[in-house]
mmCIF file of C-alpha atoms in Angstrom:
data_model
loop_
_atom_site.group_PDB
_atom_site.id
_atom_site.type_symbol
_atom_site.label_atom_id
_atom_site.label_comp_id
_atom_site.label_asym_id
_atom_site.label_seq_id
_atom_site.Cartn_x
_atom_site.Cartn_y
_atom_site.Cartn_z
ATOM 1 C CA MET A 30 92.439 86.354 89.432
ATOM 2 C CA THR A 31 94.392 89.596 89.297
ATOM 3 C CA ILE A 32 93.737 92.871 91.054
ATOM 4 C CA ASP A 33 95.405 94.667 88.142
ATOM 5 C CA GLN A 34 92.072 94.583 86.319
ATOM 6 C CA ALA A 35 90.809 97.381 88.573
ATOM 7 C CA GLY A 36 93.589 99.653 87.309
ATOM 8 C CA THR A 37 95.793 102.138 89.140
ATOM 9 C CA TYR A 38 95.601 105.751 90.287
ATOM 10 C CA SER A 39 98.210 108.358 91.135
ATOM 11 C CA PHE A 40 98.341 108.738 94.920
ATOM 12 C CA ALA A 41 101.104 110.391 96.929
ATOM 13 C CA GLY A 42 103.349 110.423 93.884
ATOM 14 C CA ARG A 43 102.910 106.686 93.247
ATOM 15 C CA GLN A 44 100.855 104.618 90.834
ATOM 16 C CA VAL A 45 98.814 102.686 93.375
ATOM 17 C CA LYS A 46 96.608 99.736 92.539
ATOM 18 C CA ARG A 47 92.998 100.711 93.151
ATOM 19 C CA LEU A 48 92.364 97.646 95.302
ATOM 20 C CA GLY A 49 94.326 97.777 98.542
ATOM 21 C CA TYR A 50 93.927 96.424 102.048
ATOM 22 C CA GLY A 51 92.782 97.982 105.334
ATOM 23 C CA ALA A 52 94.393 96.535 108.462
ATOM 24 C CA MET A 53 91.824 97.641 111.069
ATOM 25 C CA GLN A 54 90.179 94.222 111.418
ATOM 26 C CA LEU A 55 93.472 92.591 112.360
ATOM 27 C CA ALA A 56 93.165 93.967 115.899
ATOM 28 C CA GLY A 57 90.952 92.352 118.510
ATOM 29 C CA PRO A 58 87.181 92.790 118.922
ATOM 30 C CA GLY A 59 86.162 96.434 118.660
ATOM 31 C CA VAL A 60 89.587 97.194 117.137
ATOM 32 C CA PHE A 61 90.983 96.839 120.657
ATOM 33 C CA GLY A 62 93.625 94.478 121.958
ATOM 34 C CA PRO A 63 95.479 91.698 120.126
ATOM 35 C CA PRO A 64 93.982 89.438 117.454
ATOM 36 C CA ARG A 65 92.492 86.118 118.457
ATOM 37 C CA ASP A 66 94.909 84.402 116.066
ATOM 38 C CA PRO A 67 98.139 86.347 115.450
ATOM 39 C CA ASP A 68 99.427 83.799 112.914
ATOM 40 C CA ALA A 69 96.243 84.192 110.854
ATOM 41 C CA ALA A 70 96.665 87.978 110.927
ATOM 42 C CA LEU A 71 100.237 87.705 109.640
ATOM 43 C CA ALA A 72 99.059 85.295 106.930
ATOM 44 C CA VAL A 73 96.433 87.779 105.689
ATOM 45 C CA LEU A 74 99.000 90.561 105.331
ATOM 46 C CA ARG A 75 101.424 88.325 103.451
ATOM 47 C CA ALA A 76 98.653 86.992 101.212
ATOM 48 C CA ALA A 77 97.549 90.539 100.343
ATOM 49 C CA VAL A 78 101.028 91.562 99.208
ATOM 50 C CA GLU A 79 101.540 88.265 97.365
ATOM 51 C CA ALA A 80 98.300 88.986 95.463
ATOM 52 C CA GLY A 81 99.729 92.322 94.300
ATOM 53 C CA VAL A 82 98.332 94.759 96.874
ATOM 54 C CA ASN A 83 100.638 97.772 97.163
ATOM 55 C CA HIS A 84 98.478 100.071 99.328
ATOM 56 C CA ILE A 85 97.931 99.189 102.988
ATOM 57 C CA ASP A 86 95.952 101.419 105.317
ATOM 58 C CA THR A 87 96.560 101.314 109.071
ATOM 59 C CA SER A 88 96.856 103.380 112.245
ATOM 60 C CA ASP A 89 98.724 103.014 115.480
ATOM 61 C CA PHE A 90 95.469 103.581 117.366
ATOM 62 C CA TYR A 91 94.182 100.258 115.990
ATOM 63 C CA GLY A 92 94.746 98.045 118.982
ATOM 64 C CA PRO A 93 96.393 100.394 119.939
ATOM 65 C CA HIS A 94 99.823 99.529 118.514
ATOM 66 C CA VAL A 95 98.583 96.123 117.305
ATOM 67 C CA THR A 96 98.155 96.368 113.547
ATOM 68 C CA ASN A 97 101.367 98.292 112.921
ATOM 69 C CA ARG A 98 103.428 95.728 114.801
ATOM 70 C CA LEU A 99 101.770 92.950 112.818
ATOM 71 C CA ILE A 100 102.515 94.776 109.545
ATOM 72 C CA ARG A 101 106.158 95.151 110.534
ATOM 73 C CA GLU A 102 106.465 91.491 111.525
ATOM 74 C CA ALA A 103 104.753 90.239 108.383
ATOM 75 C CA LEU A 104 106.160 92.548 105.725
ATOM 76 C CA SER A 105 109.357 94.277 106.857
ATOM 77 C CA PRO A 106 111.686 94.914 105.105
ATOM 78 C CA TYR A 107 109.069 96.485 102.862
ATOM 79 C CA SER A 108 109.100 96.310 99.084
ATOM 80 C CA ASP A 109 109.856 99.597 97.343
ATOM 81 C CA ASP A 110 106.407 99.820 95.754
ATOM 82 C CA LEU A 111 104.412 99.320 98.980
ATOM 83 C CA LEU A 112 102.582 102.460 100.124
ATOM 84 C CA ILE A 113 101.665 102.372 103.816
ATOM 85 C CA VAL A 114 99.106 104.991 104.829
ATOM 86 C CA THR A 115 98.434 105.692 108.486
ATOM 87 C CA LYS A 116 96.278 108.126 110.423
ATOM 88 C CA ILE A 117 96.571 110.227 113.556
ATOM 89 C CA GLY A 118 94.270 112.546 115.501
ATOM 90 C CA ALA A 119 92.661 110.016 117.837
ATOM 91 C CA ARG A 120 93.636 107.810 120.738
ATOM 92 C CA ARG A 121 92.016 104.924 122.581
ATOM 93 C CA GLY A 122 90.737 105.137 126.122
ATOM 94 C CA ASP A 123 91.265 102.295 128.568
ATOM 95 C CA ASP A 124 87.601 101.408 127.980
ATOM 96 C CA ALA A 125 88.257 101.149 124.192
ATOM 97 C CA SER A 126 86.608 104.533 123.540
ATOM 98 C CA TRP A 127 87.767 106.723 120.637
ATOM 99 C CA LEU A 128 89.054 110.073 121.901
ATOM 100 C CA PRO A 129 90.417 113.170 120.132
ATOM 101 C CA ALA A 130 94.191 113.627 120.194
ATOM 102 C CA PHE A 131 94.714 116.963 118.432
ATOM 103 C CA GLU A 132 97.315 118.723 120.550
ATOM 104 C CA PRO A 133 100.759 119.188 118.940
ATOM 105 C CA ASP A 134 102.454 116.906 121.464
ATOM 106 C CA GLU A 135 99.800 114.220 120.903
ATOM 107 C CA LEU A 136 100.215 114.417 117.129
ATOM 108 C CA THR A 137 104.009 114.277 117.429
ATOM 109 C CA ARG A 138 103.806 111.253 119.717
ATOM 110 C CA ALA A 139 101.384 109.565 117.314
ATOM 111 C CA VAL A 140 103.769 110.015 114.391
ATOM 112 C CA GLU A 141 106.673 108.743 116.481
ATOM 113 C CA ASP A 142 104.652 105.695 117.591
ATOM 114 C CA ASN A 143 103.705 104.919 113.989
ATOM 115 C CA LEU A 144 107.346 105.192 112.913
ATOM 116 C CA THR A 145 108.539 102.951 115.741
ATOM 117 C CA ASN A 146 105.906 100.255 115.400
ATOM 118 C CA LEU A 147 106.078 100.148 111.594
ATOM 119 C CA GLY A 148 109.875 100.254 111.641
ATOM 120 C CA LEU A 149 110.118 103.272 109.345
ATOM 121 C CA GLU A 150 112.129 106.482 109.301
ATOM 122 C CA THR A 151 109.477 108.427 107.365
ATOM 123 C CA LEU A 152 105.735 107.828 106.984
ATOM 124 C CA ASP A 153 104.573 107.801 103.347
ATOM 125 C CA VAL A 154 101.126 109.295 104.003
ATOM 126 C CA VAL A 155 99.584 110.487 107.258
ATOM 127 C CA ASN A 156 95.862 111.177 107.348
ATOM 128 C CA LEU A 157 94.767 113.704 109.950
ATOM 129 C CA ARG A 158 91.580 112.142 111.328
ATOM 130 C CA LEU A 159 89.213 114.861 112.538
ATOM 131 C CA MET A 160 87.279 114.093 115.701
ATOM 132 C CA PHE A 161 84.779 116.955 115.994
ATOM 133 C CA ASP A 162 82.203 114.147 115.836
ATOM 134 C CA VAL A 163 83.390 110.552 116.154
ATOM 135 C CA HIS A 164 80.458 109.304 114.066
ATOM 136 C CA GLY A 165 81.001 111.434 110.971
ATOM 137 C CA PRO A 166 82.278 114.724 109.549
ATOM 138 C CA ALA A 167 81.355 117.854 111.510
ATOM 139 C CA GLU A 168 82.416 121.439 110.902
ATOM 140 C CA GLY A 169 85.234 122.996 112.898
ATOM 141 C CA SER A 170 88.600 124.509 112.057
ATOM 142 C CA LEU A 171 91.410 122.038 111.427
ATOM 143 C CA ALA A 172 94.041 124.750 111.141
ATOM 144 C CA ALA A 173 95.841 124.172 114.449
ATOM 145 C CA PRO A 174 96.296 120.380 114.227
ATOM 146 C CA LEU A 175 97.065 120.501 110.514
ATOM 147 C CA ARG A 176 99.805 123.075 111.067
ATOM 148 C CA ALA A 177 101.321 120.708 113.615
ATOM 149 C CA VAL A 178 101.269 117.865 111.058
ATOM 150 C CA ALA A 179 102.742 120.156 108.399
ATOM 151 C CA ASP A 180 105.571 120.948 110.822
ATOM 152 C CA LEU A 181 106.258 117.219 111.195
ATOM 153 C CA GLN A 182 106.320 117.036 107.401
ATOM 154 C CA ARG A 183 108.918 119.812 107.276
ATOM 155 C CA GLN A 184 110.996 117.813 109.766
ATOM 156 C CA GLY A 185 111.027 114.900 107.312
ATOM 157 C CA LEU A 186 108.921 112.543 109.428
ATOM 158 C CA VAL A 187 105.958 112.655 107.027
ATOM 159 C CA ARG A 188 106.098 112.700 103.215
ATOM 160 C CA HIS A 189 102.464 113.416 102.332
ATOM 161 C CA ILE A 190 99.354 114.562 104.200
ATOM 162 C CA GLY A 191 95.773 113.409 103.775
ATOM 163 C CA LEU A 192 92.539 114.095 105.643
ATOM 164 C CA SER A 193 89.943 111.781 107.162
ATOM 165 C CA ASN A 194 86.390 112.403 108.385
ATOM 166 C CA VAL A 195 86.321 115.858 106.772
ATOM 167 C CA THR A 196 83.834 118.166 105.107
ATOM 168 C CA PRO A 197 84.426 120.003 101.798
ATOM 169 C CA THR A 198 84.755 123.243 103.808
ATOM 170 C CA GLN A 199 87.528 121.746 105.933
ATOM 171 C CA PHE A 200 89.252 120.388 102.833
ATOM 172 C CA LYS A 201 89.287 123.883 101.351
ATOM 173 C CA GLU A 202 90.689 125.319 104.583
ATOM 174 C CA ALA A 203 93.371 122.622 104.652
ATOM 175 C CA ARG A 204 94.705 123.404 101.200
ATOM 176 C CA ASP A 205 95.719 126.882 102.332
ATOM 177 C CA ILE A 206 97.957 125.228 104.931
ATOM 178 C CA ALA A 207 99.428 122.137 103.224
ATOM 179 C CA ALA A 208 99.229 120.064 100.043
ATOM 180 C CA ILE A 209 96.566 117.378 100.515
ATOM 181 C CA VAL A 210 96.952 114.119 98.559
ATOM 182 C CA GLY A 211 93.776 112.294 99.565
ATOM 183 C CA VAL A 212 90.540 112.184 101.515
ATOM 184 C CA GLN A 213 89.366 109.215 103.556
ATOM 185 C CA ASN A 214 85.683 109.369 104.543
ATOM 186 C CA GLN A 215 82.855 106.922 105.023
ATOM 187 C CA TYR A 216 81.213 106.070 101.713
ATOM 188 C CA ASN A 217 79.471 103.027 100.288
ATOM 189 C CA LEU A 218 76.388 101.988 98.356
ATOM 190 C CA ALA A 219 74.045 102.996 101.160
ATOM 191 C CA HIS A 220 76.004 105.936 102.630
ATOM 192 C CA ARG A 221 76.330 108.472 99.820
ATOM 193 C CA ASP A 222 76.730 111.847 101.538
ATOM 194 C CA ASP A 223 80.020 112.488 99.716
ATOM 195 C CA ASP A 224 78.737 112.089 96.143
ATOM 196 C CA GLY A 225 79.463 115.696 95.199
ATOM 197 C CA PHE A 226 82.712 115.777 97.167
ATOM 198 C CA ILE A 227 84.036 112.724 95.311
ATOM 199 C CA ASP A 228 83.291 114.301 91.941
ATOM 200 C CA ALA A 229 85.012 117.551 92.936
ATOM 201 C CA LEU A 230 88.112 115.675 94.111
ATOM 202 C CA ALA A 231 88.162 113.577 90.933
ATOM 203 C CA ALA A 232 88.190 116.747 88.845
ATOM 204 C CA GLU A 233 91.378 117.777 90.657
ATOM 205 C CA GLY A 234 93.031 114.343 90.504
ATOM 206 C CA ILE A 235 92.862 113.774 94.263
ATOM 207 C CA ALA A 236 92.368 110.275 95.638
ATOM 208 C CA TYR A 237 89.265 109.374 97.648
ATOM 209 C CA VAL A 238 89.553 106.337 99.899
ATOM 210 C CA PRO A 239 86.199 105.250 101.359
ATOM 211 C CA PHE A 240 86.307 103.599 104.744
ATOM 212 C CA PHE A 241 83.584 101.088 105.572
ATOM 213 C CA PRO A 242 83.189 100.300 101.819
ATOM 214 C CA LEU A 243 81.179 97.236 102.862
ATOM 215 C CA GLY A 244 79.268 98.933 105.676
ATOM 216 C CA GLY A 245 81.792 98.517 108.471
ATOM 217 C CA PHE A 246 80.274 97.465 111.766
ATOM 218 C CA SER A 247 76.828 97.255 110.073
ATOM 219 C CA PRO A 248 77.374 95.203 106.880
ATOM 220 C CA LEU A 249 75.430 96.275 103.822
ATOM 221 C CA GLN A 250 72.127 94.484 103.405
ATOM 222 C CA SER A 251 69.789 95.133 100.496
ATOM 223 C CA ALA A 252 67.424 93.075 98.410
ATOM 224 C CA ALA A 253 68.633 94.912 95.310
ATOM 225 C CA LEU A 254 72.270 94.153 96.161
ATOM 226 C CA SER A 255 71.476 90.477 96.721
ATOM 227 C CA ASP A 256 69.525 90.343 93.457
ATOM 228 C CA VAL A 257 72.360 91.822 91.405
ATOM 229 C CA ALA A 258 74.857 89.497 93.071
ATOM 230 C CA ALA A 259 72.745 86.438 92.287
ATOM 231 C CA ARG A 260 72.410 87.471 88.634
ATOM 232 C CA LEU A 261 76.162 88.020 88.276
ATOM 233 C CA LYS A 262 77.087 84.891 90.254
ATOM 234 C CA ALA A 263 79.056 87.015 92.705
ATOM 235 C CA THR A 264 78.769 87.762 96.404
ATOM 236 C CA PRO A 265 76.939 90.908 97.564
ATOM 237 C CA MET A 266 80.203 92.271 98.954
ATOM 238 C CA GLN A 267 81.997 91.764 95.624
ATOM 239 C CA VAL A 268 79.213 93.667 93.888
ATOM 240 C CA ALA A 269 79.408 96.478 96.454
ATOM 241 C CA LEU A 270 83.148 96.827 95.829
ATOM 242 C CA ALA A 271 82.727 96.664 92.053
ATOM 243 C CA TRP A 272 80.128 99.447 92.255
ATOM 244 C CA LEU A 273 82.669 101.647 94.035
ATOM 245 C CA PHE A 274 85.261 100.974 91.332
ATOM 246 C CA GLN A 275 82.797 102.060 88.659
ATOM 247 C CA ARG A 276 81.551 105.023 90.681
ATOM 248 C CA SER A 277 84.652 107.182 90.066
ATOM 249 C CA PRO A 278 88.237 106.576 88.883
ATOM 250 C CA ASN A 279 89.755 108.367 91.898
ATOM 251 C CA ILE A 280 88.263 105.878 94.363
ATOM 252 C CA LEU A 281 90.833 103.561 95.970
ATOM 253 C CA LEU A 282 89.469 100.669 98.010
ATOM 254 C CA ILE A 283 90.879 99.267 101.250
ATOM 255 C CA PRO A 284 88.452 96.521 102.350
ATOM 256 C CA GLY A 285 89.634 94.807 105.501
ATOM 257 C CA THR A 286 89.385 91.265 106.761
ATOM 258 C CA SER A 287 91.146 88.907 109.148
ATOM 259 C CA SER A 288 90.603 85.878 106.883
ATOM 260 C CA VAL A 289 92.725 84.832 103.900
ATOM 261 C CA ALA A 290 89.685 83.270 102.239
ATOM 262 C CA HIS A 291 87.674 86.472 102.641
ATOM 263 C CA LEU A 292 90.661 88.492 101.411
ATOM 264 C CA HIS A 293 90.718 86.570 98.130
ATOM 265 C CA GLU A 294 86.961 86.976 97.833
ATOM 266 C CA ASN A 295 87.364 90.759 98.160
ATOM 267 C CA LEU A 296 90.258 90.869 95.702
ATOM 268 C CA ALA A 297 88.179 89.021 93.118
ATOM 269 C CA ALA A 298 85.939 92.111 92.902
ATOM 270 C CA ALA A 299 88.665 93.717 90.770
ATOM 271 C CA SER A 300 87.648 91.522 87.833
ATOM 272 C CA LEU A 301 83.887 92.101 88.174
ATOM 273 C CA THR A 302 82.273 94.514 85.711
ATOM 274 C CA LEU A 303 78.730 95.620 86.430
ATOM 275 C CA PRO A 304 76.345 96.073 83.467
ATOM 276 C CA GLU A 305 74.500 99.384 83.186
ATOM 277 C CA ASP A 306 71.178 98.017 84.396
ATOM 278 C CA ALA A 307 72.846 96.618 87.504
ATOM 279 C CA VAL A 308 74.532 99.965 88.225
ATOM 280 C CA ALA A 309 71.181 101.732 87.904
ATOM 281 C CA GLN A 310 69.572 99.238 90.279
ATOM 282 C CA LEU A 311 72.367 99.705 92.809
ATOM 283 C CA ASN A 312 72.359 103.497 92.487
ATOM 284 C CA ALA A 313 68.769 103.490 93.687
ATOM 285 C CA ILE A 314 69.854 102.023 97.049
ATOM 286 C CA GLY A 315 71.385 105.307 98.108
ATOM 287 C CA GLY A 316 68.771 107.473 96.412
#
């Protein structure tokens, strides 16, 4: 098994393997508090890198502070080809709620916390996570928080800027303020609102990183998905990932898990090619 079969894509000035790893599930239940088994969490991170993963997605508000400290313990000193992408713009309430954190001092503190807990002097990519609606993209100007992030970039604390939970209108507004290297929104077989957005970004060579590629807190369930998986002797989740790979070349995947066995199952999707009839059957799920 090799994840190289899924190819690479230019992201933040690097050739990044299209199959990466998302660290969110390494925190405790509800992405809050420590993991049930810290040693297992460290093992997953090490296994991902040993399998060739060179793109890890995280945030200091996972836990909070949990996943970044695990990444540092497991992987520091980091290999030169490892791209660590984090996000800011939210914070966690004491009740585990997700709250906006858009003020300049909040964004500065978030970058500083990410640097400290990851053990870095500069963050490779910082995604500004918009919180106009916690459940999905909603219109609203991102100019003020993005200018604050761009200022942190000018200070040398951030190399590249991305956006998360954004609309095409906000993306357009952002590009008048700073260079944007990627978009991270919810997208999967059943949640296809960004179809046109993905194609527009692909035309410009900009990476699109879908979060919840397997459905997130509500795992994908479909008779068509199960049927295709059975025919191809694969798991439904492997088929769902393979569909994303074939959907557009600018899609980079960051499926998360807290299990080494499940990690290897996800990584095996890189070698799965879906025949045209299977793609057509799967396309109908989101139609």
